[in-house]
Tab-separated table of C-alpha atoms in Angstrom:
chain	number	residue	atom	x	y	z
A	1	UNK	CA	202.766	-19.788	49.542
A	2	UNK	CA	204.797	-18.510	46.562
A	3	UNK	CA	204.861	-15.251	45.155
A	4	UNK	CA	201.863	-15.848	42.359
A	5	UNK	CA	199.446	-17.172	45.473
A	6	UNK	CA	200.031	-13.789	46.791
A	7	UNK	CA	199.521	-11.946	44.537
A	8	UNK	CA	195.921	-13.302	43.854
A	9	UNK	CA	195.182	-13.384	47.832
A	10	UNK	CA	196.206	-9.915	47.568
A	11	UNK	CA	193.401	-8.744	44.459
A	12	UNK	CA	191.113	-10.126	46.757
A	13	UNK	CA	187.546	-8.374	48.472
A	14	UNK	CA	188.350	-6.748	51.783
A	15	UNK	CA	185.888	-8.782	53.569
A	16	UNK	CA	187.963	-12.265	52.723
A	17	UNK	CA	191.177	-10.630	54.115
A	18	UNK	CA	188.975	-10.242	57.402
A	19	UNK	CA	188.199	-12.966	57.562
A	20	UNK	CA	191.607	-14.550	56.562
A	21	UNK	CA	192.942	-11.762	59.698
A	22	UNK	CA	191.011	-12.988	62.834
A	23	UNK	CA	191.756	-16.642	61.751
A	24	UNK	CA	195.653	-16.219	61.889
A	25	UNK	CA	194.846	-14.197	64.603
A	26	UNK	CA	192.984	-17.140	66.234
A	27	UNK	CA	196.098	-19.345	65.654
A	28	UNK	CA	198.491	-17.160	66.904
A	29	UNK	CA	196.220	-16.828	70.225
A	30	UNK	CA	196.076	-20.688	70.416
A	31	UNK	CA	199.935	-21.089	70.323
A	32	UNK	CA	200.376	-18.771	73.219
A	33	UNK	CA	201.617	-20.493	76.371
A	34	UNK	CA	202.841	-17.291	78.749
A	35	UNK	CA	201.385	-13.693	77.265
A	36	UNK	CA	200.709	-12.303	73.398
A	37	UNK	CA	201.650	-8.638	72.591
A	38	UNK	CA	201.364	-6.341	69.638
A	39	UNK	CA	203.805	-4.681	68.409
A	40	UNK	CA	202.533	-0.975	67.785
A	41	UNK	CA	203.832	1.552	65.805
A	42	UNK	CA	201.428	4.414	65.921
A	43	UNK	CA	201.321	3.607	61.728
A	44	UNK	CA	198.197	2.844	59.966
A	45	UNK	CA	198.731	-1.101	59.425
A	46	UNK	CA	199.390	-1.955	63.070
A	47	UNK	CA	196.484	0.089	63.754
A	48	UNK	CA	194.373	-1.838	61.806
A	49	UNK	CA	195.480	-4.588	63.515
A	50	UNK	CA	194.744	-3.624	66.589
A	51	UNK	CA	191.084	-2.738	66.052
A	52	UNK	CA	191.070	-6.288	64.432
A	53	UNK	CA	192.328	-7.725	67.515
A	54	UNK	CA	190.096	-5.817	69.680
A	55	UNK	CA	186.928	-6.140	67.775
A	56	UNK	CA	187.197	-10.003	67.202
A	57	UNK	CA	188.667	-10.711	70.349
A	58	UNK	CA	187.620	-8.933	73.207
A	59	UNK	CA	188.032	-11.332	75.353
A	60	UNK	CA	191.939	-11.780	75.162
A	61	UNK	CA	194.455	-10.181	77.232
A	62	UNK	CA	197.402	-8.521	75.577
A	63	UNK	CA	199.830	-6.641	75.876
A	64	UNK	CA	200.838	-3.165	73.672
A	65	UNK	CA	204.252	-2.867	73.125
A	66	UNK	CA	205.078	0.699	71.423
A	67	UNK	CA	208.479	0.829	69.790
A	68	UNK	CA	209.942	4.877	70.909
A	69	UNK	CA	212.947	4.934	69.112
A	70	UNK	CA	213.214	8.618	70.058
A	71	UNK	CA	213.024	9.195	65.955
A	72	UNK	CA	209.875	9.036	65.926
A	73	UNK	CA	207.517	11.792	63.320
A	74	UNK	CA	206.000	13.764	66.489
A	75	UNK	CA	202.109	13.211	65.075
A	76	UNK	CA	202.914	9.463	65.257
A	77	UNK	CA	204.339	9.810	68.820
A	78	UNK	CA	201.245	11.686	69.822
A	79	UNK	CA	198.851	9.530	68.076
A	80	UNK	CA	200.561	7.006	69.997
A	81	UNK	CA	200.467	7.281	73.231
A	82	UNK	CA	196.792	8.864	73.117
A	83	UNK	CA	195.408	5.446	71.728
A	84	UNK	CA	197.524	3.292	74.375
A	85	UNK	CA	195.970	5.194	76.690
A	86	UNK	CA	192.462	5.260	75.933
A	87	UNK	CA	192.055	1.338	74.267
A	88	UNK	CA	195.678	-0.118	76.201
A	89	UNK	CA	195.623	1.707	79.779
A	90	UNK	CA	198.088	-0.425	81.654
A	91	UNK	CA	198.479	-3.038	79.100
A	92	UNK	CA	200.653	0.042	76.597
A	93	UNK	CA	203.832	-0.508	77.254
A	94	UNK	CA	206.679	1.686	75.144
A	95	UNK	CA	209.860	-0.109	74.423
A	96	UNK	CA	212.824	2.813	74.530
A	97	UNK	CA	216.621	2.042	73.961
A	98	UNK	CA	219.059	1.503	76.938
A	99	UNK	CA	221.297	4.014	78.240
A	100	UNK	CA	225.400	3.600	78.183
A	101	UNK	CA	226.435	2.157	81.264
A	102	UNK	CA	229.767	3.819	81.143
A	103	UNK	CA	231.594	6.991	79.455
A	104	UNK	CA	232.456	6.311	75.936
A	105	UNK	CA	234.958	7.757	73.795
A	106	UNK	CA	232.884	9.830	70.432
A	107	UNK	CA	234.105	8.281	66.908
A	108	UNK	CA	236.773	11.152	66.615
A	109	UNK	CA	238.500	10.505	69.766
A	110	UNK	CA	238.691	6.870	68.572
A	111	UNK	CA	240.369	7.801	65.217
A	112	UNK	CA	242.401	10.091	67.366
A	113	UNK	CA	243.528	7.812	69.877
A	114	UNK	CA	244.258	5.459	66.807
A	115	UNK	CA	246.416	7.435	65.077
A	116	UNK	CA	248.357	8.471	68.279
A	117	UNK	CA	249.405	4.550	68.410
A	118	UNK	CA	250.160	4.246	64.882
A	119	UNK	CA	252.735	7.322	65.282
A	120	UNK	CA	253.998	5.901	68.221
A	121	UNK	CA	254.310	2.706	66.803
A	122	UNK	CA	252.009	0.618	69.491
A	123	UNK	CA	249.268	-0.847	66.758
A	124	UNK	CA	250.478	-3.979	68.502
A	125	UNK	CA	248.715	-2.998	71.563
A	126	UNK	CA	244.983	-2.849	70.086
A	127	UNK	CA	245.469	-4.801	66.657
A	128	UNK	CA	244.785	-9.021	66.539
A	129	UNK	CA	247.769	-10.230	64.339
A	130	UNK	CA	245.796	-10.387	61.271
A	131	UNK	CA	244.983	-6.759	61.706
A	132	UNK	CA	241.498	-6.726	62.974
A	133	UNK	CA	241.019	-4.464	66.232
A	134	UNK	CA	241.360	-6.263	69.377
A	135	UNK	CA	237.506	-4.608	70.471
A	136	UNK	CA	236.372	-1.018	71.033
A	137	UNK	CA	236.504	-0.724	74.272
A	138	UNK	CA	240.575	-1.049	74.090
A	139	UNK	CA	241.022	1.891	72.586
A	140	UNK	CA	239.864	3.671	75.954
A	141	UNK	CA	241.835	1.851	77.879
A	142	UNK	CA	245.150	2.722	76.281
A	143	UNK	CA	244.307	6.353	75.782
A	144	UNK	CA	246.728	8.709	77.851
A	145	UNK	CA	245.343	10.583	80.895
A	146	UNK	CA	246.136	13.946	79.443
A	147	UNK	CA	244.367	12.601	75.785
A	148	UNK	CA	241.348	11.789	77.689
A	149	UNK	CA	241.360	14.804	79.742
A	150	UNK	CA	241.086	16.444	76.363
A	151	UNK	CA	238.668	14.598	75.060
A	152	UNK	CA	236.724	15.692	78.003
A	153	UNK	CA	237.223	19.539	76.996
A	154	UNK	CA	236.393	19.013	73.529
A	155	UNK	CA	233.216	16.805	74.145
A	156	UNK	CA	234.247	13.976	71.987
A	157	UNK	CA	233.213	11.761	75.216
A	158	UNK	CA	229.808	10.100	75.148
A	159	UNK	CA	228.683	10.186	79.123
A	160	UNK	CA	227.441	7.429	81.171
A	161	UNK	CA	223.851	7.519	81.246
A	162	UNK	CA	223.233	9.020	77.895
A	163	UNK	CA	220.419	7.076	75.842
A	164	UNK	CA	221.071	5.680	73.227
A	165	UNK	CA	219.843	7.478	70.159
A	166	UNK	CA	219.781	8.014	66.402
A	167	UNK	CA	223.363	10.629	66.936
A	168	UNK	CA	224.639	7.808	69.046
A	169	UNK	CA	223.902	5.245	66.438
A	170	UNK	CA	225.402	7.317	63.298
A	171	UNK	CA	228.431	8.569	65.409
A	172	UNK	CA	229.750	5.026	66.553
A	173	UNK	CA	228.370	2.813	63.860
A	174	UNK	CA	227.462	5.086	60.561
A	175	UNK	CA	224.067	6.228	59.108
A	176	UNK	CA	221.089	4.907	57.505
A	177	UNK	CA	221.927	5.289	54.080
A	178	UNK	CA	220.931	2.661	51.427
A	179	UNK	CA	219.265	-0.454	52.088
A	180	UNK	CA	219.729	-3.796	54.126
A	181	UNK	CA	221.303	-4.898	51.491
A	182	UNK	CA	223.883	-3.051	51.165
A	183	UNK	CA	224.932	-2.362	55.153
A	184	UNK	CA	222.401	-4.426	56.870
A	185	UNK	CA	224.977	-6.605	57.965
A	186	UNK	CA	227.691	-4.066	59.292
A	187	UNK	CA	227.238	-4.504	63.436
A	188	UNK	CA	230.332	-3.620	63.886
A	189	UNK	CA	231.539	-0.340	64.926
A	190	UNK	CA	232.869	2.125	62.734
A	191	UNK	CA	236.179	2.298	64.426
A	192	UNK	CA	236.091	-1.571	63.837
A	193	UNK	CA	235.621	-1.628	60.281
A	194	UNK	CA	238.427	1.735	59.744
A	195	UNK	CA	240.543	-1.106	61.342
A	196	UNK	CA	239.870	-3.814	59.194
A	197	UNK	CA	239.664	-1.572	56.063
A	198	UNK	CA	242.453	-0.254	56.918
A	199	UNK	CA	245.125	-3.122	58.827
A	200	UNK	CA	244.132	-6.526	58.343
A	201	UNK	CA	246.082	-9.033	56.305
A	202	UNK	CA	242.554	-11.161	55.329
A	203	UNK	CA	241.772	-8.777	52.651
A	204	UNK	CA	239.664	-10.179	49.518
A	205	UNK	CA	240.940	-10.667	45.987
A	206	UNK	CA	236.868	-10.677	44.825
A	207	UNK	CA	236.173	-7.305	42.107
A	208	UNK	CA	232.700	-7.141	43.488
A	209	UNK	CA	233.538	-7.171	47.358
A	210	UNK	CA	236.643	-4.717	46.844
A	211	UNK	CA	234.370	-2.027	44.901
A	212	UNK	CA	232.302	-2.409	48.452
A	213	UNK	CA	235.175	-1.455	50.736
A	214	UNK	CA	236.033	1.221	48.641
A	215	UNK	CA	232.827	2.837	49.580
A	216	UNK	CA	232.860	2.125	53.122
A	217	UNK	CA	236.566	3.559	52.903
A	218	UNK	CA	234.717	6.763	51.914
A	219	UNK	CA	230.885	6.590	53.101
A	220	UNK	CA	230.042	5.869	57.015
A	221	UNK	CA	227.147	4.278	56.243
A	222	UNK	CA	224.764	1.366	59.104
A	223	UNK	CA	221.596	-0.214	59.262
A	224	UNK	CA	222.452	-1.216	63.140
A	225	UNK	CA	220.562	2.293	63.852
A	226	UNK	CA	217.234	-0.258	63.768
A	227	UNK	CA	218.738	-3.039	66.106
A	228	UNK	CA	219.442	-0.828	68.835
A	229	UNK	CA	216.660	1.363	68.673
A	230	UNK	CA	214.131	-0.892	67.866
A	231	UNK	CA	214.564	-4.431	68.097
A	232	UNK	CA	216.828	-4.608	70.849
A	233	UNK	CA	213.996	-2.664	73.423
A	234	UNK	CA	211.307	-3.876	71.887
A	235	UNK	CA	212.959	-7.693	72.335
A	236	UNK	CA	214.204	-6.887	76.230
A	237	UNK	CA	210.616	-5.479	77.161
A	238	UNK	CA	209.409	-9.114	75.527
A	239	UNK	CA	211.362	-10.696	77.763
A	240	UNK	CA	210.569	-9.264	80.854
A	241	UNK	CA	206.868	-9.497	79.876
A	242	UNK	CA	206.967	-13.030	79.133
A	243	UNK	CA	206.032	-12.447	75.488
A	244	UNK	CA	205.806	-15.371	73.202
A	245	UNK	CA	203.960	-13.824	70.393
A	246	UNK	CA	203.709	-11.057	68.674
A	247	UNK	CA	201.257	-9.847	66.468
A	248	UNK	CA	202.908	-7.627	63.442
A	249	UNK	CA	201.144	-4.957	61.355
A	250	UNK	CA	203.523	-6.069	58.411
A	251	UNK	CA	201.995	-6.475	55.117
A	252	UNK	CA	203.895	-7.979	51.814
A	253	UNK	CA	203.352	-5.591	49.649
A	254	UNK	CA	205.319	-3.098	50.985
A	255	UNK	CA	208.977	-4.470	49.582
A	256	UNK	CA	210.669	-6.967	48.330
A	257	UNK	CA	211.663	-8.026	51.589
A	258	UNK	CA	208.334	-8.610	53.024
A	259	UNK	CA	207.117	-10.291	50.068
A	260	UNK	CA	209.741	-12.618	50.053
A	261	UNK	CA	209.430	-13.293	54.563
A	262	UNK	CA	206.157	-13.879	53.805
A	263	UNK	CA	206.612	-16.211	50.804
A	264	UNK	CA	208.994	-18.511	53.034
A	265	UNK	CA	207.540	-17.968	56.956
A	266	UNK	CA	203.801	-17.805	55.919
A	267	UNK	CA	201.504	-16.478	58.473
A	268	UNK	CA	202.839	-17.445	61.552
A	269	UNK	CA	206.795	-17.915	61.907
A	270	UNK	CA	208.392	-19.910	65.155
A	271	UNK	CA	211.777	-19.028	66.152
A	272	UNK	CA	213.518	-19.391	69.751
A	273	UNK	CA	213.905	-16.768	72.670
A	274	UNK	CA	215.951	-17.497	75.877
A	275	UNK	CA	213.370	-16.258	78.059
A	276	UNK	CA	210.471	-18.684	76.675
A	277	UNK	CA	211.801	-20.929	74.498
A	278	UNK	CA	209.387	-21.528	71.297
A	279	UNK	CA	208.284	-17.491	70.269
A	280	UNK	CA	205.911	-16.691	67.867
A	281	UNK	CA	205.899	-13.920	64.749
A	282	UNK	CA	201.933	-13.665	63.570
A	283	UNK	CA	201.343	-11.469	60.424
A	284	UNK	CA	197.464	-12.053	60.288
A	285	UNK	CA	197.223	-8.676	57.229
A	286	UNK	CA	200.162	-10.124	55.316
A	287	UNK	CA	197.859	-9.961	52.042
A	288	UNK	CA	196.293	-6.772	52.610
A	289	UNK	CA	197.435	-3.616	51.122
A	290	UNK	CA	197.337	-0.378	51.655
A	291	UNK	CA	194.019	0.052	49.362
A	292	UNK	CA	192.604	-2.529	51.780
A	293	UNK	CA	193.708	-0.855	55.106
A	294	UNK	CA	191.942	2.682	54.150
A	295	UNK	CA	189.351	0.914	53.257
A	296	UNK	CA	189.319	-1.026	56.353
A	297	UNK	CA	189.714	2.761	58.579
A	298	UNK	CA	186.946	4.258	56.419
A	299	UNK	CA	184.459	1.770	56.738
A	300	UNK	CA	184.760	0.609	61.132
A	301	UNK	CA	185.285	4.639	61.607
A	302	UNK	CA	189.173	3.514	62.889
A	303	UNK	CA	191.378	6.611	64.179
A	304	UNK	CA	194.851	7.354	62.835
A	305	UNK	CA	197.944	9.206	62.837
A	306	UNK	CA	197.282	12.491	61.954
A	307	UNK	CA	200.848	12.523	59.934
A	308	UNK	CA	198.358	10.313	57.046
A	309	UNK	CA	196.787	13.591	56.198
A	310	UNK	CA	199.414	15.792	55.934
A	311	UNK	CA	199.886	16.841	51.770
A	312	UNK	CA	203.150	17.948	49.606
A	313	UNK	CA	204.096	17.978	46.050
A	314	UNK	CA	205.964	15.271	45.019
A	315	UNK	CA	208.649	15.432	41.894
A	316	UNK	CA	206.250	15.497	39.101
A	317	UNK	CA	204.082	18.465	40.582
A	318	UNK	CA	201.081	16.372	42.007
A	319	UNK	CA	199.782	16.733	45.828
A	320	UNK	CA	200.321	13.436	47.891
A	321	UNK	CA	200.130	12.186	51.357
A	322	UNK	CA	202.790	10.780	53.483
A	323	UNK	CA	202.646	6.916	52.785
A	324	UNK	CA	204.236	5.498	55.487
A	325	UNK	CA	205.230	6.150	59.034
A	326	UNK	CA	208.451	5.483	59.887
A	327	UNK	CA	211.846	6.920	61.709
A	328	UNK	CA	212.531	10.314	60.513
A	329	UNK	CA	216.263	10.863	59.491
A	330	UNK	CA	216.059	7.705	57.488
A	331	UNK	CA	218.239	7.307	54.251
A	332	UNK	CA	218.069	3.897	53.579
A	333	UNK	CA	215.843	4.909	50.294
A	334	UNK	CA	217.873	7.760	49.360
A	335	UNK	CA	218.734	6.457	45.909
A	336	UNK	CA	215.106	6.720	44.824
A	337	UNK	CA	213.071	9.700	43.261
A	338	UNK	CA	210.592	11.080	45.768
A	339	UNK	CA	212.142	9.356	49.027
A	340	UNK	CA	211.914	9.363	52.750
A	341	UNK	CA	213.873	12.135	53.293
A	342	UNK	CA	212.810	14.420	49.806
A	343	UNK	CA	209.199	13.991	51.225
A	344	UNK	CA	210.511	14.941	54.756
A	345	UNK	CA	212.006	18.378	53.344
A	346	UNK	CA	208.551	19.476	52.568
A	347	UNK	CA	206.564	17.665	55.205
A	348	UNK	CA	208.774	18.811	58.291
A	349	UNK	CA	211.693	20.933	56.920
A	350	UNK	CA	212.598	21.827	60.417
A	351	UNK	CA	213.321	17.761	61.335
A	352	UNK	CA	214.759	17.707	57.454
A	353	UNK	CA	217.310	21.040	58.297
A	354	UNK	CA	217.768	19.037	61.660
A	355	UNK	CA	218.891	15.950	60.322
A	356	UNK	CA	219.963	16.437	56.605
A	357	UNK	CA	222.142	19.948	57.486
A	358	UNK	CA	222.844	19.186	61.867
A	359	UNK	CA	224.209	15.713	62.415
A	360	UNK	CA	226.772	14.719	59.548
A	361	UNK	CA	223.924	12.899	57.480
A	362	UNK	CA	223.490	15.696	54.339
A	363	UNK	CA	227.207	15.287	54.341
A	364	UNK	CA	227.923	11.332	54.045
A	365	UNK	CA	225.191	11.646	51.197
A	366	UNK	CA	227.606	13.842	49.735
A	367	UNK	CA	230.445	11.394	50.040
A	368	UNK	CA	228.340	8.777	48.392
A	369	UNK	CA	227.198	10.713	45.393
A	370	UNK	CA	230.993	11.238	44.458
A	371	UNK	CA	232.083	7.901	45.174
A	372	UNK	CA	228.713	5.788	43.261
A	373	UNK	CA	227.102	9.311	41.266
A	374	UNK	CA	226.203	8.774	37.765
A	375	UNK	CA	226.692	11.800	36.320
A	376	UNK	CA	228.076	15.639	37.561
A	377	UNK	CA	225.417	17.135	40.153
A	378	UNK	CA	225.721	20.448	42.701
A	379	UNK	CA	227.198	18.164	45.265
A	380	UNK	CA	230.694	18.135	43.247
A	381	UNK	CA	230.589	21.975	43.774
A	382	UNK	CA	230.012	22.182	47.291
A	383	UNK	CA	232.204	21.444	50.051
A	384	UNK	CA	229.312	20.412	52.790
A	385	UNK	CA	225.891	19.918	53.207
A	386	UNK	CA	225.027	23.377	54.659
A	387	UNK	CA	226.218	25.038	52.106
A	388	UNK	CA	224.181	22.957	49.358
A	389	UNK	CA	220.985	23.094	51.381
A	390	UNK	CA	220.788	26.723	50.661
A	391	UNK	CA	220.684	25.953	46.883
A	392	UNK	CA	217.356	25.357	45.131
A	393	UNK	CA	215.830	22.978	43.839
A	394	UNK	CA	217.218	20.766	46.119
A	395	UNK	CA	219.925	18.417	44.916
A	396	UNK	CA	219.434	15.843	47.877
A	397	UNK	CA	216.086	15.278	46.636
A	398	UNK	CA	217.766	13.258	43.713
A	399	UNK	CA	221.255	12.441	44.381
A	400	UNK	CA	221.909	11.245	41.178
A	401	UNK	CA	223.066	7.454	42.278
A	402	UNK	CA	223.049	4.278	40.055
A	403	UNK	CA	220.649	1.789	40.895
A	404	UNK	CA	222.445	-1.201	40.505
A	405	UNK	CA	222.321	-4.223	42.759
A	406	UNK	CA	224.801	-2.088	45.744
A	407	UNK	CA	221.952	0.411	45.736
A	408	UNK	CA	218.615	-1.188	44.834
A	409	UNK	CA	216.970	-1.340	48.251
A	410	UNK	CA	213.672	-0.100	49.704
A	411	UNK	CA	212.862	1.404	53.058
A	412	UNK	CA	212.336	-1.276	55.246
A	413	UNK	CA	212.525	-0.439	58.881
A	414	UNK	CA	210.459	-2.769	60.260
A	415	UNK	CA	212.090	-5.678	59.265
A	416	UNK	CA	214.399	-7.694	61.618
């Protein structure tokens, strides 16, 4: 299907997309061999999709998976785990990230412990010969007793049996600020990258690829936030429950990214697992929109988070309603008038003081403005994030960032 087909299955009557719906649905059923699942995110669209599922075929067995990635907006965790209890009972499931097996040294201790071996002249013991660290872990193992011991005193240790969270996540790999496409692909820890930045012989002669490192020189910026909080569970609890399809709430209309999945995978996309072999993605309200799915909740009397209700005043002065769930503390759309975490300030300011002013976020923002800003803003007066928060209106609600092709992204947390 190409991107014209979908847009005229899109302009299409509710009722067609229905019945469009429980025929993928149908399909995706009929490819099962071990157990389907949805995957639930106490949003709207997967919702939807689960009344779908439950009116058309009630008859199936399924399973509920529930994606906690402990960043979740409190009226969607609620809404949540009310619903799998009264239409999943022991079919809900919640899929939460691991916990560290073993004490960890914090990202400071790291750049500590790697500056203590490039004073004393012992790179050689952590470094690969072209530069590149040898893995994180080594850094641990080298560090002095009485360093460590330190550490300990100063809490720059992560402790065994900590979960793994959104301040885990931003500490040890960066945080979700701007799109996939611009750190979707960093996996690697931060300490990694310093070391690569920094050390290795490999570097690039390309304009386009240098102006990158310069901002990850300055910026500690990751999409891996979404792989370890929510794919990773939500792929181990598969396994273990024998999934080998999943139903997703995803639609195509809501970025570029979608669109495009959709325009290549279709429907229903195969792709392998260990634990089953052949696994199944099924995306039976690809075409809908978001017209479609109120329409849809309004007219089968369909409950939902009570976070859809809840009004602010966007930039040009009009009242609006949250659009989309999602993980609060998420930048990713941060270049963008009127984004995730500009609606958050008025929606939750407590989560926005939390996570903006708290945790090192408000700050990296402020890195990024200086390093990619388009013109002079507060943030070039201020030396941290607490400081400008106290200052209205509030310059984090339009950074003041280019949108050029390192920038242009959407939010997009679903997407794998």
């Amino acid at each position: 299907m190409n991107f014209s087909d979908i847009s005229k299955e899109q302009k299409k009557s509710l009722d067609y997309k229905i019945e469009v719906a429980v025929r993928e649905i149908k399909e995706g059923f009929s490819v099962c061999k071990y157990h389907p699942a949805i995957a639930f995110s106490g949003g709207k669209d997967s919702t939807v999709l689960w009344h779908l599922i439950k009116t058309h075929f009630p008859e199936k067995q399924y399973y509920i998976i529930f994606g906690n990635t402990g960043v979740e907006f409190p009226e969607s965790l609620n809404f949540a785990r009310k619903l799998g209890e009264e239409w999943g009972g022991d079919n809900f499931f919640e899929a939460q990230p691991e916990k560290l097996e073993k004490d960890e040294l914090k990202y400071d201790a790291q750049c500590e412990v790697l500056k203590w071996l490039e004073d004393t002249k012992q790179l050689d013991l952590v470094l690969k010969k072209d530069g590149k660290l040898k893995s994180t872990g080594i850094l641990q193992k080298v560090c002095p007793t009485e360093m460590y011991e330190d550490f300990k005193r100063r809490n720059l240790i992560w402790k065994a049996g900590t979960r793994k969270n959104y301040f885990w996540c931003a500490d040890q790999y960066g945080y979700p600020i701007l799109g996939k496409a611009v750190s979707g692909k960093l996996t690697a820890r931060r300490i990694n990258i310093d070391c690569f930045l920094k050390y290795s012989t490999s570097a690039s002669e390309d304009p386009e690829l240098l102006e990158y490192y310069n901002l990850l020189r300055q910026v500690k910026i990751s999409n891996h936030c979404c792989a370890i909080l929510k794919k990773e569970p939500s792929e181990k609890l598969q396994a273990k429950l024998m999934v080998d399809v999943i139903f997703k709430g995803l639609m195509a209309c809501e970025s570029q990214m979608r669109n495009l999945n959709f325009a290549t995978r279709g429907y229903l996309f195969q792709s392998k697992r260990p634990h089953c072999g052949d696994f199944f993605h099924c995306s039976p309200i690809a075409i809908w929109t978001d017209d479609d799915i109120w329409e849809y909740i309004h007219r089968y009397d369909v409950p939902y988070s009570p976070l859809y209700d809840i009004e602010y005043e966007d930039e040009k002065g009009r009242m609006v309603k949250i659009k989309r769930n999602g993980c609060v503390g998420c930048a990713t759309d941060i270049a963008f008038k009127n984004n995730h975490m500009a609606a958050l300030r008025k929606t939750h300011p407590r989560l926005w003081k939390g996570y903006m002013l708290k945790t090192g976020l408000g700050n990296e923002i402020m890195k990024l403005h200086r390093v990619k800003g388009s013109k002079l803003s507060k943030m070039d007066y201020f030396k941290n994030a607490e400081q400008l928060g106290e200052i209205s209106p509030c310059a984090f609600d339009d950074i003041g960032i280019v949108n050029d092709k390192t920038t242009m992204s959407e939010y997009d947390g679903d997407v794998d």
